[in-house]
CSV table of C-alpha atoms in Angstrom, one decimal:
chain,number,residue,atom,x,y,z
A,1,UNK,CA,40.3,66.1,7.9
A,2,UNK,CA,37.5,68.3,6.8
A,3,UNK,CA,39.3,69.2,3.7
A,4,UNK,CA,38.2,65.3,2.3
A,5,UNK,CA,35.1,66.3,2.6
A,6,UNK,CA,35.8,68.6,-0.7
A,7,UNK,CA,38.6,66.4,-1.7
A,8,UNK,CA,36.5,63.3,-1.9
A,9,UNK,CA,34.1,64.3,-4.9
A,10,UNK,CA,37.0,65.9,-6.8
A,11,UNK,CA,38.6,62.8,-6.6
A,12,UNK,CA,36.3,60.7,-7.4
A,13,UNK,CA,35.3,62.7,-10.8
A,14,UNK,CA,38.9,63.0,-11.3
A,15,UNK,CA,38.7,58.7,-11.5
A,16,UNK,CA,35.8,58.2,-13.2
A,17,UNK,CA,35.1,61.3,-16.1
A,18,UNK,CA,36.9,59.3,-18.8
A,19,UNK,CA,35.6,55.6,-17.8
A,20,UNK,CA,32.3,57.7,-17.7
A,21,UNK,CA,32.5,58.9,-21.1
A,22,UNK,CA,33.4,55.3,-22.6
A,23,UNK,CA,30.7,54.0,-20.8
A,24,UNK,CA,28.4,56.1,-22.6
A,25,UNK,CA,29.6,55.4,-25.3
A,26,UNK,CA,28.9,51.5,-24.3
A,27,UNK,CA,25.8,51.8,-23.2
A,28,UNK,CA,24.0,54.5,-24.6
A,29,UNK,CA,24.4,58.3,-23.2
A,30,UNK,CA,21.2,59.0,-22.0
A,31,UNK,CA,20.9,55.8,-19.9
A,32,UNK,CA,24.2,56.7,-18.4
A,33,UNK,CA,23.3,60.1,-17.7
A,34,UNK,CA,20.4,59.6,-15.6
A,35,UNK,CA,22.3,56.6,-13.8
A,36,UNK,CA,24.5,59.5,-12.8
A,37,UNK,CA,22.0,61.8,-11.6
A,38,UNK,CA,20.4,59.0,-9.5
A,39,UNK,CA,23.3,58.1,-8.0
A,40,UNK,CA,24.1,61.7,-7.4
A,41,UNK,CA,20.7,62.0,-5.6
A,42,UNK,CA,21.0,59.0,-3.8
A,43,UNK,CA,24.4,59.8,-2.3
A,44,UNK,CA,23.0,63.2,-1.5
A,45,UNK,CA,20.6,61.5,0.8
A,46,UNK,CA,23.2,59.7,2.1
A,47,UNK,CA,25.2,62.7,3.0
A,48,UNK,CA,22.3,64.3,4.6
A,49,UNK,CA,21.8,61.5,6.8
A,50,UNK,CA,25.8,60.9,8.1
A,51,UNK,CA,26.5,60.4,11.7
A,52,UNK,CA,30.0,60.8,11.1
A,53,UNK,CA,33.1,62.4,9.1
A,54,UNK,CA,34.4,59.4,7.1
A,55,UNK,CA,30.2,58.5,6.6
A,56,UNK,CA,29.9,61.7,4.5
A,57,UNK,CA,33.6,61.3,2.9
A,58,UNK,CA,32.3,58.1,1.8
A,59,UNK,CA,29.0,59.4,0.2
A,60,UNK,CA,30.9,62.2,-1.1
A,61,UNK,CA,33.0,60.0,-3.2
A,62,UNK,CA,29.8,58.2,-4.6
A,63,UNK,CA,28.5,61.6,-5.3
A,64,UNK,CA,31.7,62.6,-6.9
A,65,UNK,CA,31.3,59.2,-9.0
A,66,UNK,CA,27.8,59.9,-10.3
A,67,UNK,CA,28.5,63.8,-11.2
A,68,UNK,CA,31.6,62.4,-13.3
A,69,UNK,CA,28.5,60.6,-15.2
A,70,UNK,CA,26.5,63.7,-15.2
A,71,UNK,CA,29.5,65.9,-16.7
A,72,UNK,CA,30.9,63.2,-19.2
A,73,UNK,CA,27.6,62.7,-21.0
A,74,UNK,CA,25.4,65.6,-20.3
A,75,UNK,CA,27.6,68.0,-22.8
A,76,UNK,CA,27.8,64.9,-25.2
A,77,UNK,CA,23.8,65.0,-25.2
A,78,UNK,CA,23.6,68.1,-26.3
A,79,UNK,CA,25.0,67.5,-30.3
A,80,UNK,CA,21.8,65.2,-30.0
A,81,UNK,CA,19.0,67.5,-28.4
A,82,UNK,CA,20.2,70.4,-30.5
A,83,UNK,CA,20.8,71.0,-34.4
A,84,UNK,CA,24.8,71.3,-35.4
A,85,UNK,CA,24.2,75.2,-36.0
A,86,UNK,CA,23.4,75.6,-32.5
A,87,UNK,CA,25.9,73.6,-30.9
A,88,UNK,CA,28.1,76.1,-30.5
A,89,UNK,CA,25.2,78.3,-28.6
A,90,UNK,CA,24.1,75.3,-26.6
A,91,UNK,CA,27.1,74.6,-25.7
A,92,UNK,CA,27.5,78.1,-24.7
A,93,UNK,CA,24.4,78.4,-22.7
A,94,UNK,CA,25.5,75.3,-20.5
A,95,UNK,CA,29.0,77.2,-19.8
A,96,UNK,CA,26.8,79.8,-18.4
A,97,UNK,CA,24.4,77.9,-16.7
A,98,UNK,CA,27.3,76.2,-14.7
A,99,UNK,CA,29.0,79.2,-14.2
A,100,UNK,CA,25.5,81.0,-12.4
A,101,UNK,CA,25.0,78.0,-10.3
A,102,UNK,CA,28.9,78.1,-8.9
A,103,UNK,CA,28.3,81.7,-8.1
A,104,UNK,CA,25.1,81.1,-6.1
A,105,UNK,CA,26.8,78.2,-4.4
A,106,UNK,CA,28.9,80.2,-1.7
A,107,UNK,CA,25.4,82.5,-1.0
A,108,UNK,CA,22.9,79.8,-1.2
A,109,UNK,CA,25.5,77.9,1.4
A,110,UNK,CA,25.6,80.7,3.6
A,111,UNK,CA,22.3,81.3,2.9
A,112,UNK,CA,21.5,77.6,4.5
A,113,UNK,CA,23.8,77.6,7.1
A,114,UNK,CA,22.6,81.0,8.7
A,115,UNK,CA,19.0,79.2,9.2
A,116,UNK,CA,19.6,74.9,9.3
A,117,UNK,CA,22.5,72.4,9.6
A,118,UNK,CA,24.9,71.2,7.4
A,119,UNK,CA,22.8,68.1,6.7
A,120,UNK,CA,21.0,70.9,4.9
A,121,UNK,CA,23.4,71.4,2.3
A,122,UNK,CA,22.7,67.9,0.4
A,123,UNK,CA,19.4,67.5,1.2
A,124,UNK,CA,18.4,70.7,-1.3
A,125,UNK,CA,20.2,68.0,-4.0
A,126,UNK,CA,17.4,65.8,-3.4
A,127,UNK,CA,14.1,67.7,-4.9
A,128,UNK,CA,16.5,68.8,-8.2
A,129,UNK,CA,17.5,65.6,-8.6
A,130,UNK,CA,14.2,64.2,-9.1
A,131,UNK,CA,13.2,66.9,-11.2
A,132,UNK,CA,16.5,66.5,-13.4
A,133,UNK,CA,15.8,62.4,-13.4
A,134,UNK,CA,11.7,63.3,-14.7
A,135,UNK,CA,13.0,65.9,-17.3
A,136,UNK,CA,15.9,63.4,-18.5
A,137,UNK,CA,12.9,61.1,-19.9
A,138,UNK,CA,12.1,63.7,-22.7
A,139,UNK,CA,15.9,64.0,-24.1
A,140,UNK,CA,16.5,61.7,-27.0
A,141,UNK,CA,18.1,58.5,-26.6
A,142,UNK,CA,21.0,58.3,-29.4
A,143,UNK,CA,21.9,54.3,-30.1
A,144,UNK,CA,25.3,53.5,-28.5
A,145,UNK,CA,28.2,53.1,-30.0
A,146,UNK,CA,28.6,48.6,-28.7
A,147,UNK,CA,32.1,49.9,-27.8
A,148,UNK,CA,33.5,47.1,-25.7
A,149,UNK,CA,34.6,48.4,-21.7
A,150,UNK,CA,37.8,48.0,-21.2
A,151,UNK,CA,38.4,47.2,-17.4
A,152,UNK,CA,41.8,47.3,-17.3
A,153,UNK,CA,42.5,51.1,-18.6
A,154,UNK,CA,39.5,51.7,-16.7
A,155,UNK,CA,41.0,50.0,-13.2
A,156,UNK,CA,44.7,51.9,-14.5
A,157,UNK,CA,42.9,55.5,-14.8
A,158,UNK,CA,41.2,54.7,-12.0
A,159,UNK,CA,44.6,53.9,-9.9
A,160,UNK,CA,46.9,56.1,-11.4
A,161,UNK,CA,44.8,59.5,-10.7
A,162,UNK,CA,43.6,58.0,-7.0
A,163,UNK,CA,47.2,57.0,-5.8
A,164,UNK,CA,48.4,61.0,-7.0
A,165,UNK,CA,45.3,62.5,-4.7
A,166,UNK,CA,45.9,60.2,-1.6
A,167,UNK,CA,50.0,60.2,-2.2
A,168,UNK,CA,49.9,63.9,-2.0
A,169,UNK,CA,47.7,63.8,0.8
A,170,UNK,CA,49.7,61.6,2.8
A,171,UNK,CA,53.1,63.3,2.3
A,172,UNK,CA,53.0,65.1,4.9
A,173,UNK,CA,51.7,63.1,7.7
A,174,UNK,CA,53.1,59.5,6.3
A,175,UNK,CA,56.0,60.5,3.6
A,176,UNK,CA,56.9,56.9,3.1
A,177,UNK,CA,53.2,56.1,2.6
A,178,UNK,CA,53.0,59.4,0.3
A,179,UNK,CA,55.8,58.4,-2.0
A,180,UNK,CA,55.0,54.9,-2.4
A,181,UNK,CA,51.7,55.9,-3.4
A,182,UNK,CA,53.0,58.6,-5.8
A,183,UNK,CA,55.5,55.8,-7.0
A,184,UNK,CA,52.4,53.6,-7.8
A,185,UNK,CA,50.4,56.1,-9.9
A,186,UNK,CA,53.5,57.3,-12.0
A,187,UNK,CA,54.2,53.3,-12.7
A,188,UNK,CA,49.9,53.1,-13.7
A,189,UNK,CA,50.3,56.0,-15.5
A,190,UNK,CA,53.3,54.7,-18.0
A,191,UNK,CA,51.1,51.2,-18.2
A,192,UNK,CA,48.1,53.3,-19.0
A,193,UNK,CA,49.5,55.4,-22.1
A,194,UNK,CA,51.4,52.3,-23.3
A,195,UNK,CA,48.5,50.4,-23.4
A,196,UNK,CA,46.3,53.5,-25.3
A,197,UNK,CA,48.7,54.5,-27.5
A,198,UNK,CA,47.9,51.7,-30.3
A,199,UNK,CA,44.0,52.1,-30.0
A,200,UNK,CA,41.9,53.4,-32.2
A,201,UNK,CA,39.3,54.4,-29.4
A,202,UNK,CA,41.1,55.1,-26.6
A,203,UNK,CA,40.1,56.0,-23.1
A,204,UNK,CA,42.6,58.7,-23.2
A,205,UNK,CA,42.2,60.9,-26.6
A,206,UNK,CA,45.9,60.9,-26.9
A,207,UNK,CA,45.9,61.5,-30.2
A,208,UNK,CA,44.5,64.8,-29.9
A,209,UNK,CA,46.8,66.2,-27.7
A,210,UNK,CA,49.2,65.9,-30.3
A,211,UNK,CA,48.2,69.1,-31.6
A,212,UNK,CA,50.1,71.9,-30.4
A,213,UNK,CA,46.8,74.4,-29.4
A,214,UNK,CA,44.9,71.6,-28.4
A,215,UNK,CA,47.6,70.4,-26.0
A,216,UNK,CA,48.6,74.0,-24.8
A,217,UNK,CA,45.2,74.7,-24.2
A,218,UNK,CA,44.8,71.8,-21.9
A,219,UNK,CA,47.6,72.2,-20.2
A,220,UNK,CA,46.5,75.7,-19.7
A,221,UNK,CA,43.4,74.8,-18.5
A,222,UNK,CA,44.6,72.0,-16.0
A,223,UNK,CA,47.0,74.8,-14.6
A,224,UNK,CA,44.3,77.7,-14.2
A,225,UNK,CA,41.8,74.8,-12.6
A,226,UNK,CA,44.4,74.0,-10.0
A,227,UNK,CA,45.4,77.4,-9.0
A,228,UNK,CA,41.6,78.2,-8.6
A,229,UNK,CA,40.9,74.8,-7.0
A,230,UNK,CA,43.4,75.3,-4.5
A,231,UNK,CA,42.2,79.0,-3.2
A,232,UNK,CA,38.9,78.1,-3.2
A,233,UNK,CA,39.0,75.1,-0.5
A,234,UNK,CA,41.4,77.1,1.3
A,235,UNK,CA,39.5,80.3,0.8
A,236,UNK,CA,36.5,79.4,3.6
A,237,UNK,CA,39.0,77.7,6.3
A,238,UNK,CA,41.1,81.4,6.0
A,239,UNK,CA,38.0,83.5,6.2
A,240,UNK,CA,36.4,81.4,8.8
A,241,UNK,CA,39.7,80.1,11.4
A,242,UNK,CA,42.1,83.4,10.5
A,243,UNK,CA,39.9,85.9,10.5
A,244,UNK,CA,37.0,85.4,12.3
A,245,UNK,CA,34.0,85.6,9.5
A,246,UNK,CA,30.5,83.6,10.4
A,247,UNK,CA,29.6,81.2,7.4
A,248,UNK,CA,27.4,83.3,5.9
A,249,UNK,CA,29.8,85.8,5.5
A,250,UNK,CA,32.7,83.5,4.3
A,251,UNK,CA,29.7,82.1,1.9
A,252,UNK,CA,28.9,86.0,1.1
A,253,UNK,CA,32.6,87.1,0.3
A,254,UNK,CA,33.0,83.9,-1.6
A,255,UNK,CA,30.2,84.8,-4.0
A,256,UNK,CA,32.6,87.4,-5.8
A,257,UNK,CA,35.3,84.5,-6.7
A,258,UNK,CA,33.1,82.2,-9.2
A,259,UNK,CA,30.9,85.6,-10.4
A,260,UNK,CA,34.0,87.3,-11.8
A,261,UNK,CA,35.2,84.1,-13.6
Protein backbone atom coordinates (compact mmCIF):
# COMPACT_ATOMS: atom_id res chain seq x y z
CA UNK A 1 0.00 0.00 0.00
CA UNK A 2 2.94 2.23 0.66
CA UNK A 3 4.20 1.73 -2.78
CA UNK A 4 1.03 4.38 -3.92
CA UNK A 5 2.57 6.60 -2.11
CA UNK A 6 5.40 6.81 -5.02
CA UNK A 7 2.92 5.44 -7.51
CA UNK A 8 0.48 8.28 -7.06
CA UNK A 9 2.69 11.28 -8.43
CA UNK A 10 4.03 9.17 -11.24
CA UNK A 11 0.76 8.58 -12.19
CA UNK A 12 -0.59 11.54 -11.98
CA UNK A 13 2.31 13.24 -14.24
CA UNK A 14 2.01 10.35 -16.43
CA UNK A 15 -2.02 11.86 -17.00
CA UNK A 16 -1.48 15.22 -17.10
CA UNK A 17 2.27 16.13 -18.94
CA UNK A 18 0.73 16.34 -22.40
CA UNK A 19 -2.73 18.15 -21.30
CA UNK A 20 -0.16 20.26 -19.41
CA UNK A 21 1.76 21.25 -22.38
CA UNK A 22 -1.44 22.14 -24.47
CA UNK A 23 -2.57 24.03 -21.77
CA UNK A 24 0.34 26.16 -22.08
CA UNK A 25 0.05 26.58 -25.05
CA UNK A 26 -3.66 27.87 -24.30
CA UNK A 27 -3.03 29.93 -21.79
CA UNK A 28 0.22 31.28 -21.86
CA UNK A 29 3.45 29.24 -20.37
CA UNK A 30 4.49 31.20 -17.77
CA UNK A 31 1.01 31.53 -16.09
CA UNK A 32 0.80 27.76 -16.27
CA UNK A 33 4.06 27.20 -14.85
CA UNK A 34 3.60 28.94 -11.70
CA UNK A 35 -0.05 27.51 -11.40
CA UNK A 36 2.00 24.30 -11.21
CA UNK A 37 4.40 25.25 -8.68
CA UNK A 38 1.63 26.57 -6.43
CA UNK A 39 -0.20 23.63 -6.64
CA UNK A 40 2.91 21.62 -6.06
CA UNK A 41 3.43 23.77 -2.85
CA UNK A 42 0.08 23.59 -1.78
CA UNK A 43 -0.18 19.81 -1.97
CA UNK A 44 3.16 19.64 -0.22
CA UNK A 45 1.52 21.19 2.66
CA UNK A 46 -1.12 18.97 2.35
CA UNK A 47 1.16 15.98 2.53
CA UNK A 48 2.91 17.33 5.55
CA UNK A 49 -0.25 17.62 7.40
CA UNK A 50 -1.97 13.80 6.49
CA UNK A 51 -3.42 11.85 9.22
CA UNK A 52 -3.66 8.98 7.13
CA UNK A 53 -2.31 6.73 4.10
CA UNK A 54 -4.95 7.40 1.40
CA UNK A 55 -4.74 11.41 2.83
CA UNK A 56 -1.17 11.65 1.51
CA UNK A 57 -1.92 9.28 -1.67
CA UNK A 58 -4.39 11.79 -2.37
CA UNK A 59 -2.14 14.94 -2.04
CA UNK A 60 0.41 13.07 -3.81
CA UNK A 61 -1.57 12.78 -6.82
CA UNK A 62 -2.24 16.61 -6.80
CA UNK A 63 1.37 17.10 -6.34
CA UNK A 64 2.02 14.73 -9.22
CA UNK A 65 -0.56 16.93 -11.20
CA UNK A 66 1.10 20.31 -10.52
CA UNK A 67 4.87 18.94 -11.21
CA UNK A 68 3.39 17.63 -14.69
CA UNK A 69 2.83 21.59 -15.11
CA UNK A 70 6.14 22.34 -13.78
CA UNK A 71 7.99 19.77 -16.29
CA UNK A 72 5.73 20.51 -19.38
CA UNK A 73 6.40 24.23 -19.50
CA UNK A 74 9.41 24.92 -17.46
CA UNK A 75 11.89 23.43 -20.40
CA UNK A 76 9.40 25.22 -23.00
CA UNK A 77 10.36 28.54 -21.08
CA UNK A 78 13.64 28.28 -21.59
CA UNK A 79 13.70 29.02 -25.81
CA UNK A 80 12.12 32.31 -24.25
CA UNK A 81 14.54 33.27 -21.26
CA UNK A 82 17.53 32.33 -23.36
CA UNK A 83 18.86 33.29 -26.93
CA UNK A 84 18.58 30.20 -29.68
CA UNK A 85 22.59 29.85 -29.51
CA UNK A 86 22.28 28.92 -26.04
CA UNK A 87 19.45 26.68 -25.99
CA UNK A 88 21.28 23.86 -26.42
CA UNK A 89 23.53 24.85 -23.15
CA UNK A 90 20.40 25.90 -21.26
CA UNK A 91 18.86 23.10 -21.93
CA UNK A 92 21.87 21.30 -20.87
CA UNK A 93 22.36 23.01 -17.67
CA UNK A 94 18.66 22.11 -16.58
CA UNK A 95 19.58 18.21 -17.40
CA UNK A 96 22.17 18.73 -14.82
CA UNK A 97 20.45 20.62 -12.42
CA UNK A 98 17.72 17.75 -12.31
CA UNK A 99 20.11 15.16 -12.29
CA UNK A 100 22.14 16.93 -8.85
CA UNK A 101 18.84 17.29 -7.13
CA UNK A 102 17.82 13.32 -7.77
CA UNK A 103 21.15 12.52 -6.40
CA UNK A 104 20.73 14.50 -3.23
CA UNK A 105 17.23 13.19 -2.87
CA UNK A 106 18.11 9.64 -1.21
CA UNK A 107 20.81 11.64 1.22
CA UNK A 108 18.85 14.65 1.97
CA UNK A 109 15.89 11.95 2.79
CA UNK A 110 17.95 10.01 5.01
CA UNK A 111 19.43 12.97 5.97
CA UNK A 112 15.68 14.08 7.42
CA UNK A 113 14.57 10.97 8.53
CA UNK A 114 17.60 10.32 10.85
CA UNK A 115 16.55 13.70 12.84
CA UNK A 116 12.40 14.42 12.11
CA UNK A 117 9.28 12.60 10.69
CA UNK A 118 8.17 11.83 7.57
CA UNK A 119 5.88 14.84 7.55
CA UNK A 120 9.29 16.28 7.20
CA UNK A 121 9.89 15.25 3.78
CA UNK A 122 7.23 17.65 2.09
CA UNK A 123 7.34 20.25 4.29
CA UNK A 124 11.14 21.27 3.00
CA UNK A 125 8.87 21.64 -0.54
CA UNK A 126 7.25 24.47 1.07
CA UNK A 127 10.04 27.33 1.58
CA UNK A 128 11.42 26.36 -2.30
CA UNK A 129 8.22 26.70 -3.49
CA UNK A 130 7.75 30.08 -2.54
CA UNK A 131 11.01 31.10 -3.56
CA UNK A 132 10.49 29.30 -7.17
CA UNK A 133 6.78 31.11 -7.30
CA UNK A 134 8.76 34.88 -6.33
CA UNK A 135 11.53 34.16 -8.89
CA UNK A 136 8.90 32.91 -11.67
CA UNK A 137 7.70 36.74 -11.69
CA UNK A 138 11.00 37.87 -13.47
CA UNK A 139 10.76 35.17 -16.46
CA UNK A 140 9.16 36.59 -19.49
CA UNK A 141 5.72 35.97 -20.31
CA UNK A 142 5.61 34.76 -24.15
CA UNK A 143 1.83 35.45 -25.62
CA UNK A 144 -0.02 32.10 -25.92
CA UNK A 145 -0.72 30.43 -28.70
CA UNK A 146 -5.36 30.89 -28.31
CA UNK A 147 -5.08 27.07 -29.03
CA UNK A 148 -8.53 25.83 -28.15
CA UNK A 149 -8.51 22.74 -25.07
CA UNK A 150 -9.57 20.01 -26.24
CA UNK A 151 -11.46 18.08 -23.25
CA UNK A 152 -12.09 15.07 -24.80
CA UNK A 153 -8.32 13.95 -25.79
CA UNK A 154 -7.60 15.46 -22.67
CA UNK A 155 -10.33 13.24 -20.55
CA UNK A 156 -8.94 10.05 -23.22
CA UNK A 157 -5.14 10.65 -22.17
CA UNK A 158 -6.24 11.11 -19.05
CA UNK A 159 -8.18 7.56 -18.93
CA UNK A 160 -6.15 5.61 -21.09
CA UNK A 161 -2.72 6.09 -19.11
CA UNK A 162 -4.79 5.98 -15.44
CA UNK A 163 -6.74 2.64 -16.22
CA UNK A 164 -2.93 1.02 -17.39
CA UNK A 165 -1.45 2.16 -13.79
CA UNK A 166 -4.48 1.05 -11.63
CA UNK A 167 -5.20 -2.24 -14.11
CA UNK A 168 -1.63 -3.27 -13.43
CA UNK A 169 -1.96 -2.59 -9.92
CA UNK A 170 -5.02 -4.54 -9.43
CA UNK A 171 -3.98 -7.65 -11.31
CA UNK A 172 -2.91 -9.29 -8.78
CA UNK A 173 -5.12 -8.78 -5.97
CA UNK A 174 -8.57 -8.33 -8.24
CA UNK A 175 -7.54 -9.94 -11.90
CA UNK A 176 -11.01 -9.34 -13.15
CA UNK A 177 -10.90 -5.75 -11.93
CA UNK A 178 -7.19 -5.60 -13.49
CA UNK A 179 -8.20 -6.75 -16.89
CA UNK A 180 -11.20 -4.77 -17.27
CA UNK A 181 -9.33 -1.87 -16.49
CA UNK A 182 -6.49 -2.74 -18.83
CA UNK A 183 -9.36 -3.51 -21.38
CA UNK A 184 -10.61 0.05 -20.87
CA UNK A 185 -7.32 1.94 -21.45
CA UNK A 186 -6.33 -0.14 -24.65
CA UNK A 187 -10.06 0.81 -26.05
CA UNK A 188 -9.17 4.87 -24.87
CA UNK A 189 -6.01 4.49 -26.25
CA UNK A 190 -7.30 3.43 -30.05
CA UNK A 191 -10.04 6.37 -29.62
CA UNK A 192 -7.31 8.72 -28.64
CA UNK A 193 -4.81 8.11 -31.74
CA UNK A 194 -7.91 8.01 -34.09
CA UNK A 195 -9.11 11.10 -32.91
CA UNK A 196 -5.17 12.83 -33.20
CA UNK A 197 -4.22 11.44 -36.19
CA UNK A 198 -6.01 14.16 -38.49
CA UNK A 199 -4.95 17.22 -36.36
CA UNK A 200 -2.74 19.57 -37.09
CA UNK A 201 -1.90 20.31 -33.37
CA UNK A 202 -2.28 17.37 -31.67
CA UNK A 203 -2.07 16.46 -28.01
CA UNK A 204 -0.02 13.56 -28.99
CA UNK A 205 3.00 14.71 -31.48
CA UNK A 206 2.26 11.65 -33.53
CA UNK A 207 3.60 12.92 -36.32
CA UNK A 208 7.03 12.99 -35.03
CA UNK A 209 7.27 9.69 -34.07
CA UNK A 210 7.10 8.78 -37.52
CA UNK A 211 10.70 9.34 -37.82
CA UNK A 212 12.68 6.27 -37.35
CA UNK A 213 15.46 7.96 -34.65
CA UNK A 214 12.96 9.94 -33.15
CA UNK A 215 10.74 7.00 -32.49
CA UNK A 216 13.63 4.54 -31.53
CA UNK A 217 14.89 6.97 -29.31
CA UNK A 218 11.69 7.25 -27.44
CA UNK A 219 11.05 4.01 -27.26
CA UNK A 220 14.49 3.68 -25.82
CA UNK A 221 13.94 6.10 -23.42
CA UNK A 222 10.43 4.84 -22.17
CA UNK A 223 12.23 1.35 -21.78
CA UNK A 224 15.52 2.59 -19.78
CA UNK A 225 12.91 4.88 -17.51
CA UNK A 226 10.94 1.89 -16.64
CA UNK A 227 13.76 -0.46 -15.86
CA UNK A 228 15.19 2.38 -13.59
CA UNK A 229 11.76 3.30 -12.27
CA UNK A 230 11.09 -0.06 -11.19
CA UNK A 231 14.48 -0.68 -9.05
CA UNK A 232 14.34 2.38 -7.55
CA UNK A 233 10.82 2.04 -5.60
CA UNK A 234 11.79 -1.38 -5.01
CA UNK A 235 15.33 -0.54 -4.15
CA UNK A 236 14.47 1.07 -0.38
CA UNK A 237 11.72 -1.66 0.62
CA UNK A 238 14.81 -4.40 -0.20
CA UNK A 239 17.40 -2.46 1.66
CA UNK A 240 15.09 -1.63 4.40
CA UNK A 241 12.63 -5.15 4.95
CA UNK A 242 15.39 -7.82 3.45
CA UNK A 243 18.25 -6.68 4.77
CA UNK A 244 17.95 -4.80 7.70
CA UNK A 245 19.46 -1.13 6.65
CA UNK A 246 18.01 2.11 8.85
CA UNK A 247 16.72 4.84 6.43
CA UNK A 248 19.54 6.76 6.46
CA UNK A 249 21.50 4.14 5.21
CA UNK A 250 19.02 2.89 2.52
CA UNK A 251 18.83 6.91 1.70
CA UNK A 252 22.91 6.78 1.81
CA UNK A 253 23.33 3.59 -0.47
CA UNK A 254 20.71 5.03 -2.71
CA UNK A 255 22.67 8.14 -3.39
CA UNK A 256 25.12 6.15 -5.75
CA UNK A 257 22.07 5.06 -8.19
CA UNK A 258 20.93 8.64 -9.58
CA UNK A 259 24.87 10.02 -9.16
CA UNK A 260 26.19 7.52 -11.67
CA UNK A 261 23.31 8.16 -14.18
Amino acid sequence: ASVWVVTAYQVAIVMFLLPAGAAGESFGYRRLFMAGVALFTLASAACTFSTSLPMLVVARFFQGVGSAAVMALGVGLLRFIYPKRLLGAAIGWNAIAIALAGAAGPSVGAAILSVAGWPWLFAINLPIGIIALVAAWSMPTPQPHGRRLDIASIALNAGTFGGLFFGIDRMVGEPRLGIALLGAATVGFVLLIRRELPRTSPLIPLDLLRGRTFRLSVIASVCCFIGQMAGFVALPFYLQHELGRSAATAGLVMTAWPLTV
